[in-house]
Every structure is written in structure tokens, then in C-alpha cells.
mmCIF file of C-alpha atoms in Angstrom:
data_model
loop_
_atom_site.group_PDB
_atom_site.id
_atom_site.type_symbol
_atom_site.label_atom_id
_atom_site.label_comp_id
_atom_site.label_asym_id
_atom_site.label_seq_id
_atom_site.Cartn_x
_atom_site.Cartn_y
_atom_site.Cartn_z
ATOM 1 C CA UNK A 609 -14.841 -7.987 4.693
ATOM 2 C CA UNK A 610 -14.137 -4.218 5.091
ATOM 3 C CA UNK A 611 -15.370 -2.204 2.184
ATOM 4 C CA UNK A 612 -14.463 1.568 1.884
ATOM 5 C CA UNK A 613 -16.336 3.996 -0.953
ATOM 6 C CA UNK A 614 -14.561 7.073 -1.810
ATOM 7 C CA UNK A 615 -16.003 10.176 -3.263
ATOM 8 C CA UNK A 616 -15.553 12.243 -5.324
ATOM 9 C CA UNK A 617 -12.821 10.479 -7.744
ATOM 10 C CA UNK A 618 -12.123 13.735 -9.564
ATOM 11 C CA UNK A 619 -12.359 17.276 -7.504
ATOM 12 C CA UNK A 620 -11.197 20.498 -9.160
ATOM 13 C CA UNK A 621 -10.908 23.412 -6.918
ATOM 14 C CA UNK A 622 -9.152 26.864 -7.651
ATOM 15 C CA UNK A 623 -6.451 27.712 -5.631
ATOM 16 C CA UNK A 624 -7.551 28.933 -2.016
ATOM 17 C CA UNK A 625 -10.027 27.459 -1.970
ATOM 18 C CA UNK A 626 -11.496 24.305 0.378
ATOM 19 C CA UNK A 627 -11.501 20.530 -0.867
ATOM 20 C CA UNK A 628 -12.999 17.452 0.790
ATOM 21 C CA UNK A 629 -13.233 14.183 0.348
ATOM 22 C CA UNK A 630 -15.622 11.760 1.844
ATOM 23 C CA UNK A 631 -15.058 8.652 2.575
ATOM 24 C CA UNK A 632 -17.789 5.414 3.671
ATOM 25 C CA UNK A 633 -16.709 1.975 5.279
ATOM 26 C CA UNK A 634 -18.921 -1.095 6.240
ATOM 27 C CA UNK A 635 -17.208 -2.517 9.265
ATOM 28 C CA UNK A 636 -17.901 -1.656 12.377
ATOM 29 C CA UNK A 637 -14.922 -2.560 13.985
ATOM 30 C CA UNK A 638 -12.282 -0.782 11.645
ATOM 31 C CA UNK A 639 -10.881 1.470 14.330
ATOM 32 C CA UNK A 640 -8.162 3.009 12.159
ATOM 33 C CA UNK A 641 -8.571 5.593 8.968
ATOM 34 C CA UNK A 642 -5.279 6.800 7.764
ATOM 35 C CA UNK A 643 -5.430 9.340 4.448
ATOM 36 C CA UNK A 644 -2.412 9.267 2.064
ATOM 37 C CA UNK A 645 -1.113 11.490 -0.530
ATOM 38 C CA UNK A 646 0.062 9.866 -3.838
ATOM 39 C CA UNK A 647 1.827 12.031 -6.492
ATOM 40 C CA UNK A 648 2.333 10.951 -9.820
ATOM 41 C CA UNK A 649 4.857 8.130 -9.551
ATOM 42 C CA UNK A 650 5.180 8.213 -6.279
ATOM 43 C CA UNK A 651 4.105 5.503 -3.781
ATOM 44 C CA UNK A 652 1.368 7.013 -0.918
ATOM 45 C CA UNK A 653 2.479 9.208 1.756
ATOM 46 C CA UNK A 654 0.516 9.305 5.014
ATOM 47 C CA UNK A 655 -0.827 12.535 5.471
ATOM 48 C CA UNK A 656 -3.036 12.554 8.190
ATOM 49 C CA UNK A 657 -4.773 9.548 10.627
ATOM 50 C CA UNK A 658 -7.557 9.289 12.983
ATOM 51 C CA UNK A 659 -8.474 6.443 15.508
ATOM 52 C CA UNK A 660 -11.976 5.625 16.433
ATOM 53 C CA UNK A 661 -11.675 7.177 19.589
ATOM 54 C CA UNK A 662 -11.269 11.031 18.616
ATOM 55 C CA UNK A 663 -13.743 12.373 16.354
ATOM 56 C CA UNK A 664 -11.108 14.827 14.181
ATOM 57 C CA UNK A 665 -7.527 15.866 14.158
ATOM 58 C CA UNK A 666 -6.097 18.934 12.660
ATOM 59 C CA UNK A 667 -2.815 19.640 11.412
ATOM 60 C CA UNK A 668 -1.968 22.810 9.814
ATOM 61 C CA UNK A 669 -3.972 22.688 7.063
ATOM 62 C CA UNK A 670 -5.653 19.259 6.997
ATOM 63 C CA UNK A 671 -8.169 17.850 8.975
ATOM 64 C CA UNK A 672 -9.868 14.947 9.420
ATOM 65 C CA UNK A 673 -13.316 13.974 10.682
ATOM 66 C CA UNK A 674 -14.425 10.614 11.897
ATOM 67 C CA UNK A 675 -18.206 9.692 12.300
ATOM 68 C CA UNK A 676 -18.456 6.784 13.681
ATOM 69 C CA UNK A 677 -22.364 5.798 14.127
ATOM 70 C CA UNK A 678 -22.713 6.746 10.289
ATOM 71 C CA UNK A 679 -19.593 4.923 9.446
ATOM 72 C CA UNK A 680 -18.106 7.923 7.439
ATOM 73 C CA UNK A 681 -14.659 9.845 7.676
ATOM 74 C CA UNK A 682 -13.883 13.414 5.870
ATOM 75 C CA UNK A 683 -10.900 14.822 4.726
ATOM 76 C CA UNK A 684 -10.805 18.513 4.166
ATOM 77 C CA UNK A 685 -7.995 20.359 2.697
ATOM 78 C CA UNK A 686 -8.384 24.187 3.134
ATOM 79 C CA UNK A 687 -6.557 27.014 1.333
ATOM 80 C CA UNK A 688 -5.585 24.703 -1.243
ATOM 81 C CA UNK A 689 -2.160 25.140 -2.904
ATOM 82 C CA UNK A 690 -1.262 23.833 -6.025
ATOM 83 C CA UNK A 691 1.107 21.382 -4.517
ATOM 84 C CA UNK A 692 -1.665 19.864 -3.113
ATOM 85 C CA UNK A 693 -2.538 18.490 -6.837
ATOM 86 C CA UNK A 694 -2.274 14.556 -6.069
ATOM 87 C CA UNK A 695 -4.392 11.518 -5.575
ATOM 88 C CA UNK A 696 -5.643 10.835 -2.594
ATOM 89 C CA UNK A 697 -6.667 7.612 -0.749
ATOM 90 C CA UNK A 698 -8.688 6.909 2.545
ATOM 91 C CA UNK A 699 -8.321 3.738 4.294
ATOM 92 C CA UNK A 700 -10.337 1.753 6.830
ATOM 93 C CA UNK A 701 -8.645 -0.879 9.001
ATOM 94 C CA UNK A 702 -8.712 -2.691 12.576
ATOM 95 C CA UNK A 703 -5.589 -1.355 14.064
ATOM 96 C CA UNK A 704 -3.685 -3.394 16.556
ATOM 97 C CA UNK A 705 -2.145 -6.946 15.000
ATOM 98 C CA UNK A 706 -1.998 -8.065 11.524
ATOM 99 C CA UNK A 707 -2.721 -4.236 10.040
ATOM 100 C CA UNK A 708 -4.270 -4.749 6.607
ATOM 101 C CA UNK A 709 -5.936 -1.399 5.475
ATOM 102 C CA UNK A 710 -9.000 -1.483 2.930
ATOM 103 C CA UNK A 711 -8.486 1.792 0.419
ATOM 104 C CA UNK A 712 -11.006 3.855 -1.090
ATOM 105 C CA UNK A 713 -10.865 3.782 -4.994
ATOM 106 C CA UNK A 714 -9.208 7.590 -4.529
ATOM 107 C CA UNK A 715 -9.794 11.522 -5.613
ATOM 108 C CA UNK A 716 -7.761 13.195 -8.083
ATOM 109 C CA UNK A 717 -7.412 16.800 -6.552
ATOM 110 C CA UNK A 718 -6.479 19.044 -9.567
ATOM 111 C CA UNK A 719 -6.034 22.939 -7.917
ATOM 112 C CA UNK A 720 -5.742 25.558 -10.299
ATOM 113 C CA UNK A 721 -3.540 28.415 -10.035
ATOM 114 C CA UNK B 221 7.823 9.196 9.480
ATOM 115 C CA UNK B 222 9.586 5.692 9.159
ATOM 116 C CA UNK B 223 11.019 4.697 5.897
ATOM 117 C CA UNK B 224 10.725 3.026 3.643
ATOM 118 C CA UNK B 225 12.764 1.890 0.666
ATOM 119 C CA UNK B 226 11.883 0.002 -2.535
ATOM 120 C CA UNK B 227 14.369 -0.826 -5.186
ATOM 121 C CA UNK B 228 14.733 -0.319 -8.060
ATOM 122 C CA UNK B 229 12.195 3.066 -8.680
ATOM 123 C CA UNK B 230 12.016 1.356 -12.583
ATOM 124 C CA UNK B 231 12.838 -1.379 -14.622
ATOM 125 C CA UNK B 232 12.752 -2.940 -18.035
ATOM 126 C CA UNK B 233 12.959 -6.138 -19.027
ATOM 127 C CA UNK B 234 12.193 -8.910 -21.802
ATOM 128 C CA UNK B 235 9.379 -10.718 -21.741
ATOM 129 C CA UNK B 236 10.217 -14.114 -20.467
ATOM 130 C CA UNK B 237 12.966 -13.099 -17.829
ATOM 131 C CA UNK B 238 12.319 -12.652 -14.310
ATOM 132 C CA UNK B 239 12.849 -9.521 -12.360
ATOM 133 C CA UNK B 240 13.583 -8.972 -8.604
ATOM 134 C CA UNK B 241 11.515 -5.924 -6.100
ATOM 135 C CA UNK B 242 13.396 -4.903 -2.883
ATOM 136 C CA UNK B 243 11.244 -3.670 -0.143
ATOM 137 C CA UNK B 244 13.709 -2.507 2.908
ATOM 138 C CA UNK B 245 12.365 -0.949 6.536
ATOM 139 C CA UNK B 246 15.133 1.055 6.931
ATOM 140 C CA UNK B 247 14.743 2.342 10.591
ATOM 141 C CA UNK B 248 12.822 -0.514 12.040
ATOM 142 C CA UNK B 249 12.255 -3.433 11.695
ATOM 143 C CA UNK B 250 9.019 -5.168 10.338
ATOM 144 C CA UNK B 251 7.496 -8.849 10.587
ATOM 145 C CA UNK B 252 4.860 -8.162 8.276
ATOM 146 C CA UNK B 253 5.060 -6.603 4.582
ATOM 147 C CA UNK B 254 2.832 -6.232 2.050
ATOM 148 C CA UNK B 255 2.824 -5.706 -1.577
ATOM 149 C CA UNK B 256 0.362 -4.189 -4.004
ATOM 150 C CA UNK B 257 0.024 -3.703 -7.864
ATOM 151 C CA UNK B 258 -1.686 -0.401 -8.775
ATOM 152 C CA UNK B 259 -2.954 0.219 -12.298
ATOM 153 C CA UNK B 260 -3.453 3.505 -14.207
ATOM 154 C CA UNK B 261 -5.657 5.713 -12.507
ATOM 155 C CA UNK B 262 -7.065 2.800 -10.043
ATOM 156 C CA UNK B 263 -6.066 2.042 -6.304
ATOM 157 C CA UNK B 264 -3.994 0.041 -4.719
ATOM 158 C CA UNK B 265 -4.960 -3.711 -5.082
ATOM 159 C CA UNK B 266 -2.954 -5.976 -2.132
ATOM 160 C CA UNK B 267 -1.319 -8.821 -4.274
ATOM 161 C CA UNK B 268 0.087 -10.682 -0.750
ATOM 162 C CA UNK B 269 1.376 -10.126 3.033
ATOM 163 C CA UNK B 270 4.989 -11.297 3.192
ATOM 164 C CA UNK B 271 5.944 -12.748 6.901
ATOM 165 C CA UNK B 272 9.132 -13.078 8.533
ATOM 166 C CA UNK B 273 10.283 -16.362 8.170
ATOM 167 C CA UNK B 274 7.454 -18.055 6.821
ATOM 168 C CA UNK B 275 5.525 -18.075 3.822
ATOM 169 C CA UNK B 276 3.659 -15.373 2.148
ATOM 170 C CA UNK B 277 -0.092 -15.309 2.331
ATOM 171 C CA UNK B 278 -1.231 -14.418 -0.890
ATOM 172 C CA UNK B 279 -4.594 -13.189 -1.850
ATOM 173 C CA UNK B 280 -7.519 -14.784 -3.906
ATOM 174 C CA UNK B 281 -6.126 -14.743 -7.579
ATOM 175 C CA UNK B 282 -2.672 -14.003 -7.600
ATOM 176 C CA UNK B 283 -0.385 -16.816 -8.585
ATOM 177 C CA UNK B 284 2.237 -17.654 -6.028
ATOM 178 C CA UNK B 285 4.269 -19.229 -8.788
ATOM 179 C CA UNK B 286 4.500 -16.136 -10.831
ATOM 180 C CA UNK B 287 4.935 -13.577 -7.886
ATOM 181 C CA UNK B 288 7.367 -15.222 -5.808
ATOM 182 C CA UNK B 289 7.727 -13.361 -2.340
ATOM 183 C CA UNK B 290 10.977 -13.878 0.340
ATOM 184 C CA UNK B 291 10.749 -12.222 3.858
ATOM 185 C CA UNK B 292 14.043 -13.400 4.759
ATOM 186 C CA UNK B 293 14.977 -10.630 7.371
ATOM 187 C CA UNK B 294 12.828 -8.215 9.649
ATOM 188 C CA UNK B 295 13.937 -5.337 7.343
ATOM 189 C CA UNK B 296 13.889 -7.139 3.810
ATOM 190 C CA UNK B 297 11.328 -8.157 1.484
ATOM 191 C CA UNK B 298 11.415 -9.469 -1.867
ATOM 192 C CA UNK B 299 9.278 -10.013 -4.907
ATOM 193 C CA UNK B 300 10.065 -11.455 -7.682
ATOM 194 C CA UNK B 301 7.911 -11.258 -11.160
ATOM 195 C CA UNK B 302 8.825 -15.006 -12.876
ATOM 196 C CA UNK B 303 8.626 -15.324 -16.741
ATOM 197 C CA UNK B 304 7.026 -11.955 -16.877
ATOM 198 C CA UNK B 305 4.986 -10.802 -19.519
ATOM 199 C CA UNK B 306 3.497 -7.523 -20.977
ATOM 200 C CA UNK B 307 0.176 -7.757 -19.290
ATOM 201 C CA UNK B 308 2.863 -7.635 -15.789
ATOM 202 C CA UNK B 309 3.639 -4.040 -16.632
ATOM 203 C CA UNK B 310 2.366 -2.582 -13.603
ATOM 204 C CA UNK B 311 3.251 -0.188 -10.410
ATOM 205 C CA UNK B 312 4.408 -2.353 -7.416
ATOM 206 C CA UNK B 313 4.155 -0.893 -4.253
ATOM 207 C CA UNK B 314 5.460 -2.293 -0.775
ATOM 208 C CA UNK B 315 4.450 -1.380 2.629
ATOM 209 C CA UNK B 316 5.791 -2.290 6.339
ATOM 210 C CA UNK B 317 4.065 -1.685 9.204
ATOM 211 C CA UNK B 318 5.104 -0.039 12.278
ATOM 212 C CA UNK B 319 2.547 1.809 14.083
ATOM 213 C CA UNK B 320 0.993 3.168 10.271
ATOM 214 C CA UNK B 321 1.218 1.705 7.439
ATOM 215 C CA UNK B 322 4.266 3.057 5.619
ATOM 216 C CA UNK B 323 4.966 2.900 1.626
ATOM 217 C CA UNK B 324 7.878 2.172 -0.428
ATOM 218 C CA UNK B 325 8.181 5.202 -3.381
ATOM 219 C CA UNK B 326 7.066 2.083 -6.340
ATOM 220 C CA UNK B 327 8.125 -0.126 -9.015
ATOM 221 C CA UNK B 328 7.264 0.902 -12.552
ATOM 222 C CA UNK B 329 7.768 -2.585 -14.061
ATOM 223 C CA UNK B 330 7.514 -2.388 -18.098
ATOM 224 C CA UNK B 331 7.877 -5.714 -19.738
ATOM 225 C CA UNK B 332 8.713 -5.477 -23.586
#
């Protein structure tokens, strides 16, 4: 089955500054990488997508980047706000039918006033 | 986004007793939900896919007996913890499906 590694699990960054977090998946044929937001107890928010089709998607400050002969997707969080403090998950699946997404183990993002 | 509703946020209950998770799509409808225990500081582990009308598909290791699953509409899913006991304290977390995945805020289940 699908199996998606996550790094880093912790990332501290100072407010205004960039974050990313990369993520790895074995199957070729996931086609579908949503990244969700999960604040303390809180169940995850989708943040941001990407199919296997586009290669990254923007919006406002998040983007996403999809690599698809490496088998690797990014996300990258810039001008970081303290808000932004959560865990975050990515998640690998085969879109289209029964949808079962595989998570990554998730980043605590900790930004710093 | 669609939403997603889970019911109640938190709960407490005696070990022994049995205690019942809503999941509700509240602005569609969805065949297919699926629930997930998260621990402290780990990530979400799928416990079983609930299906309209039929019965839940569990996954390797999770007793059906003890987490008893009912997808009796297309906009309701329940679980139910049976004779739970401390080591069932967990987060529960639902999810339905409509184009995304979407989640249900949790279940902080404490069992005393």
C-alpha cells in the first residue's frame, strides 16, 4: 500500500519568515495530495490540494509543489504568522472512487513572534 | 468548504459504559465515511470506512465488537465505543467525502 514520509516533525521559524514541509509517497498512482491544518483540538482543515496533473498551486500565502517522477510534494508557507502555529499533515491518495488518503506522520510549525 | 459535524466535541464516561460519536455531512450527502483515532502528538490512524447501508469495513486490528459503526443515512454516521475502557481515551475524528476529504472538529473521549 501507499506509504507517505513527512519531514520535518518539528519546524520552528520566527515570524516572517518561510516554512516548508516535505513530503515522500511510494505509489505511483496516488494522483491526489491534499495538506491540512490541525490546531490543537481541532480536527484537520484542508488547506491547500494538488492533483497529479499540475505541478503547484498557490493561494495567497501557501503553495504547493508536486514532483511527480521523484514522488515528492512541498508545502511552503511564506511570511509566516503566528496563527500559522499548528500541525500539519500531507496526504497521498488515488482520487476518483473509494477516496482513502495515506497521511504523513505531521510537522509541528511553532512561529515565534 | 463542505461541513462537517461531529458530536459531541467531548465526553466523559465510566469505564464499562458505552458511548455514542455522531458524524453528520451537513450540506451533502456522503456514501462513504471514515473514522480515525489520533493519539498525542501522532497522526491520524483510520480505525474503519462506514458505508451507506451496509456494513463497515474495518481495518486490520480494530475490533468490530468494541467499535460498533452505523451508516444508516447518506448524511449520518455513528460510532459507538462498547464497554469502554481507559486505554479508549483517545481523539476520534470522522471524515466524509465529497470531492476532498472533509473532517469533523473531534471527539476527546476520556474514560475514567
Amino acid at each position: 500500500g501507499e506509504n507517505v514520509e513527512q519531514h520535518p516533525s518539528t519546524l520552528s521559524v520566527q515570524e516572517g519568515d518561510s516554512a516548508v514541509i516535505k513530503c515522500t509517497y511510494s505509489d505511483s498512482a496516488s494522483n491526489y495530495f491534499p495538506w491540512y491544518k490541525q490546531e490543537l483540538g481541532k480536527g484537520p482543515q484542508l488547506i491547500i490540494d494538488i492533483r497529479s496533473n499540475v505541478g503547484e498551486k498557490k493561494d495567497q500565502r501557501i503553495a504547493v509543489t508536486l514532483n511527480k517522477t521523484a514522488k515528492h510534494f512541498s508545502l511552503h508557507i511564506t511570511e509566516t504568522q503566528p496563527e500559522d502555529s499548528a500541525v500539519y499533515f500531507c496526504a497521498a491518495s488515488i482520487g476518483g472512487g473509494s477516496y482513502i488518503p495515506t497521511f504523513g506522520r505531521g510537522t509541528s510549525l511553532i512561529v515565534h513572534p | 468548504g463542505a461541513v462537517v459535524s461531529q458530536h459531541p466535541s467531548r465526553v466523559i464516561c465510566k469505564s464499562g459504559t458505552s458511548v455514542k460519536i455522531e458524524c453528520r455531512s451537513l450540506d451533502f450527502q456522503a456514501t462513504t465515511m471514515f473514522w480515525y483515532r489520533q493519539f498525542p502528538k501522532k497522526s491520524l490512524m483510520l480505525m474503519a470506512t462506514s458505508n451507506e447501508g451496509s456494513k463497515a469495513t474495518y481495518e486490520q486490528g480494530v475490533e468490530k465488537d468494541k467499535f460498533l459503526i452505523n451508516h444508516a443515512s447518506l448524511t449520518l454516521s455513528t460510532l459507538t465505543v462498547t464497554s469502554a475502557h481507559p486505554e479508549d481515551s483517545s481523539f476520534y475524528i470522522c471524515s466524509a467525502v465529497k470531492t476532498e476529504a472533509f473532517f469533523g472538529q473531534g471527539t476527546r473521549l476520556t474514560v475514567v
